[in-house]
Coordinates of C-alpha atoms (C1' of nucleotides) and ligand atoms in Angstrom, one line a residue:
Chain B
X1 CA 0.0 0.1 0.1
X2 CA 1.9 3.0 -1.2
X3 CA 0.8 6.4 -2.2
X4 CA 1.0 7.2 -5.7
X5 CA 3.9 9.4 -6.8
X6 CA 1.5 12.1 -8.0
X7 CA 1.0 12.9 -4.3
X8 CA 4.7 13.8 -4.0
X9 CA 4.6 15.8 -7.2
X10 CA 1.6 17.8 -6.1
X11 CA 3.2 18.5 -2.9
X12 CA 6.1 20.0 -4.5
X13 CA 4.1 21.9 -7.0
X14 CA 2.1 23.5 -4.3
X15 CA 5.3 24.3 -2.2
X16 CA 6.6 26.2 -5.2
X17 CA 3.1 27.9 -6.0
X18 CA 3.1 29.0 -2.3
X19 CA 6.3 31.2 -3.1
X20 CA 4.8 32.7 -6.3
X21 CA 4.2 36.4 -6.2
X22 CA 0.6 37.6 -5.8
X23 CA -1.4 37.3 -9.0
X24 CA 1.2 35.5 -11.1
X25 CA 0.6 32.1 -12.7
X26 CA 3.2 29.3 -13.2
X27 CA 2.6 26.7 -16.2
X28 CA 2.6 22.9 -16.1
X29 CA 5.6 23.2 -18.4
X30 CA 7.7 25.4 -15.9
X31 CA 6.6 22.9 -13.1
X32 CA 7.5 20.0 -15.0
X33 CA 10.9 21.2 -15.9
X34 CA 11.7 22.4 -12.4
X35 CA 11.0 18.9 -11.0
X36 CA 12.1 16.9 -14.0
X37 CA 8.8 15.4 -14.5
X38 CA 6.6 14.1 -17.6
X39 CA 4.8 17.3 -18.5
X40 CA 1.7 15.4 -19.6
X41 CA 1.3 13.1 -16.6
X42 CA 2.2 15.9 -14.2
X43 CA -0.7 17.9 -15.8
X44 CA -3.2 15.0 -14.6
X45 CA -2.1 15.7 -10.9
X46 CA -2.6 19.5 -11.4
X47 CA -5.9 18.9 -13.0
X48 CA -7.0 17.0 -9.7
X49 CA -5.8 20.1 -7.7
X50 CA -7.7 22.2 -9.9
X51 CA -11.0 20.3 -9.7
X52 CA -10.6 20.0 -5.9
X53 CA -10.6 23.9 -5.9
X54 CA -7.0 24.2 -4.4
X55 CA -5.7 26.1 -7.3
X56 CA -6.9 28.6 -9.8
X57 CA -6.1 28.5 -13.4
X58 CA -5.8 30.7 -16.7
X59 CA -5.5 29.7 -20.1
X60 CA -3.3 31.4 -22.8
X61 CA 0.1 32.3 -23.1
X62 CA 1.5 33.4 -19.5
X63 CA -1.2 31.1 -18.2
X64 CA -1.0 28.5 -15.5
X65 CA -1.6 27.9 -11.8
X66 CA -1.6 29.7 -8.7
X67 CA -3.0 28.7 -5.3
X68 CA -6.7 29.3 -4.9
X69 CA -6.3 30.1 -1.0
X70 CA -3.5 31.5 1.1
X71 CA -0.8 29.0 2.1
X72 CA -2.1 29.3 5.9
X73 CA -5.3 27.7 4.7
X74 CA -4.2 25.0 2.7
X75 CA -3.1 21.8 4.5
X76 CA -1.2 18.6 3.4
X77 CA -4.6 16.6 3.7
X78 CA -6.3 19.0 1.1
X79 CA -3.4 18.2 -1.4
X80 CA -3.2 14.5 -0.5
X81 CA -7.0 13.8 -0.7
X82 CA -7.2 16.0 -4.1
X83 CA -4.8 13.5 -5.7
X84 CA -5.4 10.3 -3.9
X85 CA -9.0 10.5 -3.2
X86 CA -11.1 10.6 0.0
X87 CA -11.7 6.7 0.3
X88 CA -10.7 5.2 3.6
X89 CA -7.6 3.0 3.1
X90 CA -9.5 0.1 4.9
X91 CA -12.3 -1.2 3.0
X92 CA -14.8 -3.6 4.7
X93 CA -16.0 -6.4 2.5
X94 CA -18.6 -7.6 5.2
X95 CA -17.0 -11.2 5.3
X96 CA -18.7 -11.5 8.6
X97 CA -21.7 -12.1 6.7
X98 CA -20.3 -15.4 5.6
X99 CA -20.2 -16.8 9.2
X100 CA -22.1 -20.1 9.1
X101 CA -23.2 -19.8 12.6
X102 CA -25.3 -16.6 11.7
X103 CA -28.9 -16.7 11.6
X104 CA -30.3 -15.8 8.1
X105 CA -32.4 -13.0 9.4
X106 CA -29.5 -11.4 11.2
X107 CA -28.9 -7.8 10.2
X108 CA -25.9 -5.7 11.4
X109 CA -26.7 -2.3 12.6
X110 CA -23.2 -1.1 12.9
X111 CA -19.7 -1.6 11.5
X112 CA -17.9 -4.2 13.2
X113 CA -15.0 -3.5 15.7
X114 CA -12.4 -4.3 13.5
X115 CA -13.4 -1.8 10.9
X116 CA -13.9 0.8 13.6
X117 CA -10.3 0.3 14.7
X118 CA -8.8 0.5 11.0
X119 CA -11.0 3.5 10.4
X120 CA -9.7 5.1 13.6
X121 CA -6.2 4.6 12.6
X122 CA -7.1 6.0 9.0
X123 CA -8.4 9.1 10.9
X124 CA -5.3 9.7 13.0
X125 CA -3.3 9.8 9.7
X126 CA -5.4 12.4 8.2
X127 CA -5.6 14.4 11.3
X128 CA -1.9 14.4 11.2
X129 CA -1.9 15.7 7.8
X130 CA -4.6 18.3 8.5
X131 CA -2.4 19.9 11.2
X132 CA 0.3 21.0 8.8
X133 CA -0.3 23.8 6.3
X134 CA 1.8 24.9 3.3
X135 CA 2.7 28.1 5.2
X136 CA 4.3 25.6 8.0
X137 CA 6.3 23.9 5.1
X138 CA 7.3 27.2 3.5
X139 CA 8.8 28.4 7.1
X140 CA 10.6 25.0 7.6
X141 CA 12.2 25.0 3.9
X142 CA 13.4 28.6 4.3
X143 CA 15.2 27.9 7.6
X144 CA 16.7 24.5 6.3
X145 CA 17.7 25.3 2.7
X146 CA 21.0 27.1 2.0
X147 CA 20.0 30.9 1.4
X148 CA 21.6 30.9 -1.9
X149 CA 19.7 27.9 -3.2
X150 CA 16.4 29.4 -1.8
X151 CA 17.1 32.7 -3.4
X152 CA 18.0 31.2 -6.8
X153 CA 14.9 29.1 -6.9
X154 CA 12.7 32.0 -6.0
X155 CA 14.3 33.9 -9.0
X156 CA 13.9 30.9 -11.3
X157 CA 10.2 30.7 -10.4
X158 CA 9.8 34.5 -10.9
X159 CA 11.5 34.4 -14.2
X160 CA 9.3 31.5 -15.4
X161 CA 5.9 32.8 -14.1
X162 CA 3.5 34.5 -16.6
Chain O
X1 CA -4.1 3.7 -2.0
X2 CA -6.1 0.7 -0.4
X3 CA -4.8 -1.8 1.9
X4 CA -5.0 -5.4 0.7
X5 CA -8.1 -7.4 1.6
X6 CA -5.7 -10.0 3.1
X7 CA -5.3 -7.5 5.9
X8 CA -9.1 -7.8 6.7
X9 CA -8.7 -11.6 6.3
X10 CA -5.8 -11.9 8.7
X11 CA -7.5 -9.7 11.2
X12 CA -10.5 -11.8 11.3
X13 CA -8.6 -14.9 11.4
X14 CA -6.4 -13.7 14.4
X15 CA -9.9 -12.8 16.0
X16 CA -11.0 -16.3 15.7
X17 CA -7.7 -17.8 16.8
X18 CA -7.8 -15.8 19.9
X19 CA -10.9 -17.5 21.1
X20 CA -9.2 -21.0 20.5
X21 CA -8.7 -23.2 23.6
X22 CA -5.2 -23.4 24.7
X23 CA -3.0 -25.8 22.7
X24 CA -5.5 -26.6 20.0
X25 CA -5.1 -25.7 16.3
X26 CA -7.3 -24.4 13.6
X27 CA -6.8 -25.2 9.9
X28 CA -6.6 -23.0 6.7
X29 CA -9.6 -25.1 5.6
X30 CA -11.8 -24.4 8.6
X31 CA -10.8 -20.5 8.5
X32 CA -11.6 -20.4 4.9
X33 CA -15.0 -22.1 5.2
X34 CA -15.9 -19.9 8.2
X35 CA -15.2 -16.6 6.4
X36 CA -16.2 -17.8 2.9
X37 CA -12.8 -17.1 1.4
X38 CA -10.7 -19.0 -1.2
X39 CA -8.6 -21.6 0.9
X40 CA -5.6 -21.4 -1.3
X41 CA -5.3 -17.6 -1.3
X42 CA -6.1 -17.2 2.3
X43 CA -3.3 -19.6 3.0
X44 CA -0.8 -17.0 1.7
X45 CA -2.0 -14.5 4.2
X46 CA -1.6 -17.0 6.9
X47 CA 1.8 -17.9 6.0
X48 CA 2.6 -14.3 6.2
X49 CA 1.4 -14.4 9.9
X50 CA 3.6 -17.4 10.3
X51 CA 6.7 -15.8 8.8
X52 CA 6.3 -13.0 11.1
X53 CA 6.1 -15.1 14.1
X54 CA 2.7 -14.1 15.1
X55 CA 1.3 -17.7 14.9
X56 CA 2.4 -21.1 15.5
X57 CA 1.8 -24.0 13.2
X58 CA 1.7 -27.8 13.1
X59 CA 1.4 -30.2 10.2
X60 CA -0.6 -33.3 9.7
X61 CA -4.3 -34.1 10.4
X62 CA -5.7 -32.0 13.3
X63 CA -2.8 -29.4 12.3
X64 CA -3.3 -25.8 11.6
X65 CA -2.6 -22.4 13.4
X66 CA -2.8 -21.0 17.0
X67 CA -1.5 -17.7 18.3
X68 CA 2.1 -17.7 19.2
X69 CA 1.7 -15.0 22.0
X70 CA -1.3 -14.0 24.3
X71 CA -3.8 -11.7 22.6
X72 CA -2.8 -9.2 25.3
X73 CA 0.6 -8.9 23.4
X74 CA -0.6 -9.0 19.9
X75 CA -1.6 -5.8 18.3
X76 CA -3.3 -4.7 15.3
X77 CA 0.0 -3.2 14.0
X78 CA 1.6 -6.7 14.4
X79 CA -0.9 -8.1 11.9
X80 CA -1.2 -5.3 9.5
X81 CA 2.6 -5.3 9.1
X82 CA 2.9 -8.9 8.9
X83 CA 0.8 -8.9 5.8
X84 CA 1.0 -5.4 4.2
X85 CA 4.8 -4.9 5.0
X86 CA 6.5 -2.5 7.0
X87 CA 7.4 -0.1 4.1
X88 CA 6.3 3.4 4.7
X89 CA 3.2 4.4 2.7
X90 CA 5.0 7.7 1.3
X91 CA 8.0 7.1 -0.7
X92 CA 10.4 9.7 -1.5
X93 CA 11.9 9.8 -4.9
X94 CA 14.3 12.7 -4.4
X95 CA 12.8 14.8 -7.1
X96 CA 14.2 17.7 -5.3
X97 CA 17.6 16.8 -6.7
X98 CA 16.3 17.8 -10.3
X99 CA 16.0 21.5 -9.3
X100 CA 17.8 23.4 -11.9
X101 CA 19.1 26.0 -9.5
X102 CA 20.8 23.3 -7.4
X103 CA 24.6 23.4 -7.5
X104 CA 26.0 20.1 -8.8
X105 CA 28.1 19.5 -5.6
X106 CA 25.1 20.0 -3.4
X107 CA 24.6 17.1 -1.0
X108 CA 21.2 16.8 1.0
X109 CA 22.1 15.9 4.4
X110 CA 18.5 15.2 5.8
X111 CA 15.1 14.0 4.3
X112 CA 13.3 17.0 3.2
X113 CA 10.5 18.7 5.3
X114 CA 7.8 17.2 2.8
X115 CA 8.8 13.6 3.4
X116 CA 9.1 14.2 7.1
X117 CA 5.5 15.4 7.3
X118 CA 4.3 12.5 5.3
X119 CA 6.3 10.0 7.4
X120 CA 5.0 11.7 10.5
X121 CA 1.5 11.0 9.5
X122 CA 2.3 7.4 8.9
X123 CA 3.9 7.0 12.1
X124 CA 0.6 8.5 13.7
X125 CA -1.4 5.8 11.9
X126 CA 1.0 3.0 13.1
X127 CA 0.8 4.2 16.6
X128 CA -3.0 4.1 16.7
X129 CA -2.8 0.4 15.4
X130 CA -0.2 -0.3 17.9
X131 CA -2.5 0.8 20.6
X132 CA -5.2 -1.9 20.2
X133 CA -4.5 -5.5 21.0
X134 CA -6.3 -8.6 20.1
X135 CA -7.6 -8.8 23.5
X136 CA -9.2 -5.4 23.2
X137 CA -11.0 -6.6 20.1
X138 CA -12.2 -9.9 21.7
X139 CA -13.6 -7.7 24.7
X140 CA -15.5 -5.6 22.2
X141 CA -16.9 -8.2 20.3
X142 CA -18.1 -10.2 23.2
X143 CA -20.0 -7.3 24.4
X144 CA -21.4 -6.2 21.0
X145 CA -22.4 -9.6 19.3
X146 CA -25.6 -11.3 20.3
X147 CA -24.7 -13.8 23.1
X148 CA -26.3 -16.7 21.0
X149 CA -24.2 -15.9 17.8
X150 CA -21.3 -15.6 20.0
X151 CA -21.7 -18.8 21.6
X152 CA -22.4 -20.6 18.3
X153 CA -19.2 -19.3 16.9
X154 CA -17.3 -20.5 19.8
X155 CA -18.8 -23.9 19.6
X156 CA -18.3 -24.0 15.7
X157 CA -14.6 -23.2 16.3
X158 CA -14.2 -25.7 18.9
X159 CA -15.9 -28.4 16.9
X160 CA -13.4 -28.0 14.1
X161 CA -10.4 -27.2 16.0
X162 CA -7.6 -30.0 16.0
Chain Y
dC1 C1' -7.0 40.2 -36.1
dT2 C1' -3.6 36.4 -35.9
dA3 C1' -0.7 33.1 -34.0
dA4 C1' 1.1 30.9 -30.3
dA5 C1' 0.5 29.1 -25.8
dT6 C1' -2.1 27.3 -22.2
dA7 C1' -5.7 24.0 -19.3
dG8 C1' -8.5 20.3 -19.9
dG9 C1' -9.9 16.0 -21.1
dG10 C1' -10.5 11.6 -23.8
dA11 C1' -8.2 7.6 -25.7
dT12 C1' -4.7 4.4 -25.6
dA13 C1' -0.6 1.5 -24.3
dT14 C1' 2.4 0.1 -20.7
dC15 C1' 3.8 -1.7 -16.3
dC16 C1' 3.2 -3.7 -12.1
dA17 C1' 1.0 -4.9 -7.6
dT18 C1' -2.9 -7.8 -6.2
dT19 C1' -5.8 -11.3 -6.6
dG20 C1' -6.3 -16.3 -7.4
dT21 C1' -5.4 -21.1 -9.0
dC22 C1' -2.5 -25.3 -9.3
dC23 C1' 0.7 -28.5 -8.0
dG24 C1' 4.6 -30.8 -5.7
dT25 C1' 7.1 -31.6 -1.1
dA26 C1' 7.8 -32.4 3.8
dA27 C1' 5.8 -33.4 8.1
dT28 C1' 2.7 -35.4 11.2
dA29 C1' -1.4 -37.9 13.4
dG30 C1' -4.3 -41.9 13.5
Chain H
dC1 C1' 0.6 -46.9 5.5
dT2 C1' -2.7 -43.2 4.5
dA3 C1' -4.9 -39.1 4.8
dT4 C1' -4.2 -34.5 6.3
dT5 C1' -1.9 -30.5 6.7
dA6 C1' 1.5 -26.2 6.2
dC7 C1' 4.5 -24.4 2.9
dG8 C1' 6.3 -22.5 -1.2
dG9 C1' 7.0 -22.0 -6.2
dA10 C1' 5.0 -21.3 -10.7
dC11 C1' 1.6 -19.1 -13.3
dA12 C1' -2.7 -16.9 -14.9
dA13 C1' -6.2 -13.0 -14.5
dT14 C1' -7.4 -8.5 -13.0
dG15 C1' -7.0 -3.9 -12.2
dG16 C1' -4.8 0.4 -10.8
dA17 C1' -0.9 3.4 -11.6
dT18 C1' 1.9 5.3 -15.0
dA19 C1' 2.8 7.5 -19.3
dT20 C1' 2.0 9.3 -24.0
dC21 C1' -0.7 11.3 -27.6
dC22 C1' -4.0 14.2 -29.7
dC23 C1' -7.9 17.4 -30.0
dT24 C1' -10.5 21.7 -28.3
dA25 C1' -11.6 25.9 -26.3
dT26 C1' -9.6 29.8 -24.3
dT27 C1' -6.6 33.8 -23.8
dT28 C1' -2.6 36.5 -24.2
dA29 C1' 1.0 38.6 -27.1
dG30 C1' 2.1 40.8 -31.0
Ligands
LIG1 S1 -14.1 -5.6 9.0 FE1 -15.7 -6.0 10.2 S2 -17.6 -5.1 8.9 FE2 -15.8 -5.5 7.7 S3 -16.2 -7.7 7.0 FE3 -14.8 -7.6 8.6 S4 -16.2 -8.1 10.5 FE4 -17.4 -7.3 8.9
LIG2 S1 9.6 14.5 -0.7 FE1 11.4 15.6 0.0 S2 13.2 14.3 0.0 FE2 11.4 13.3 -1.2 S3 11.8 14.1 -3.3 FE3 10.4 15.5 -2.5 S4 11.9 17.1 -1.7 FE4 13.1 15.3 -2.0

DNA sequence: CTAAATAGGGATATCCATTGTCCGTAATAG
DNA sequence: CTATTACGGACAATGGATATCCCTATTTAG
């Protein structure tokens, strides 16, 4: 059970978009070149972000993507769920219904204990992702990256932004 | 990103094994019939449990599986990791290495901030699973299931146990 | 106005993990 | 000895993830 690589791509792209000057847009082409990713396929991930309403887009030359909300209001969970979907990682196939001892008219009112535990763990995972915003990530990166690399990256983005 | 169904199967089988009288064994065949699952494939899941040391096995007629430890010492995480593996759900492909601004001699000492957040969420998920034991599950089930069904199931298992 | 660049989306091919089946081998109980 | 079992290797079927290609509508640059 491994998250799709599109999740990593989307997170990186959002991290870059978070540093974009107000009102500017960055194209799929620029994002793909920056990360060394296949442009067409990365486009699918960005479309997921767009459909989820996390980013805003414009067409034409100098078009592309920008964040739809402030980095303070965009969490890791938003991005992960946009790409990976909101389905819980544990699916219950109701195999308890096959229990040969069970009377035919028996009807289960509630999800069983096993499913509840698994869903609880799933929720803990989501809660952790919900607790970190893009703004938090930006602060950490600014602290940890060598200042020159950080500045060069900002310049590169600004240069390619439409 | 969805857990394999073998995880659900393994959890259900362990729940049954937890109710097995001391020293008795329950075969793949019985477990498969009880849950309405393909015997050969369920066998793979049980082999995973065996390789992880969670269950003890014997061969021959009246052979099968029993728990290797007390239900108090067996957590959901043990079972999930035995079947699903211990690999973290977020894999880092080091796409930051493709950043065109990065000097060629640059060497990343630590995993980046994005990966750390994702791995933190993964750990929260595991921690939650680690906090529930098979004994906890047994107590919940005994409380929630209709007493007659509970008793019938115990009898069925006892009848099929070698 | 025209041409180039862009997001979006459908169709398709490839790869790979999951799911499932089959069979041979060694061990063990009766 | 015989039936039953766990175990493991080989293999097929399925489906989701990955990746590419191409067409369309829209918008900006010139
Ligand atoms: S996880 Fe619970 S609800 Fe789902 S099949 Fe198993 S017993 Fe039933
Ligand atoms: S998640 Fe972090 S370590 Fe992994 S590729 Fe992205 S930046 Fe690099």
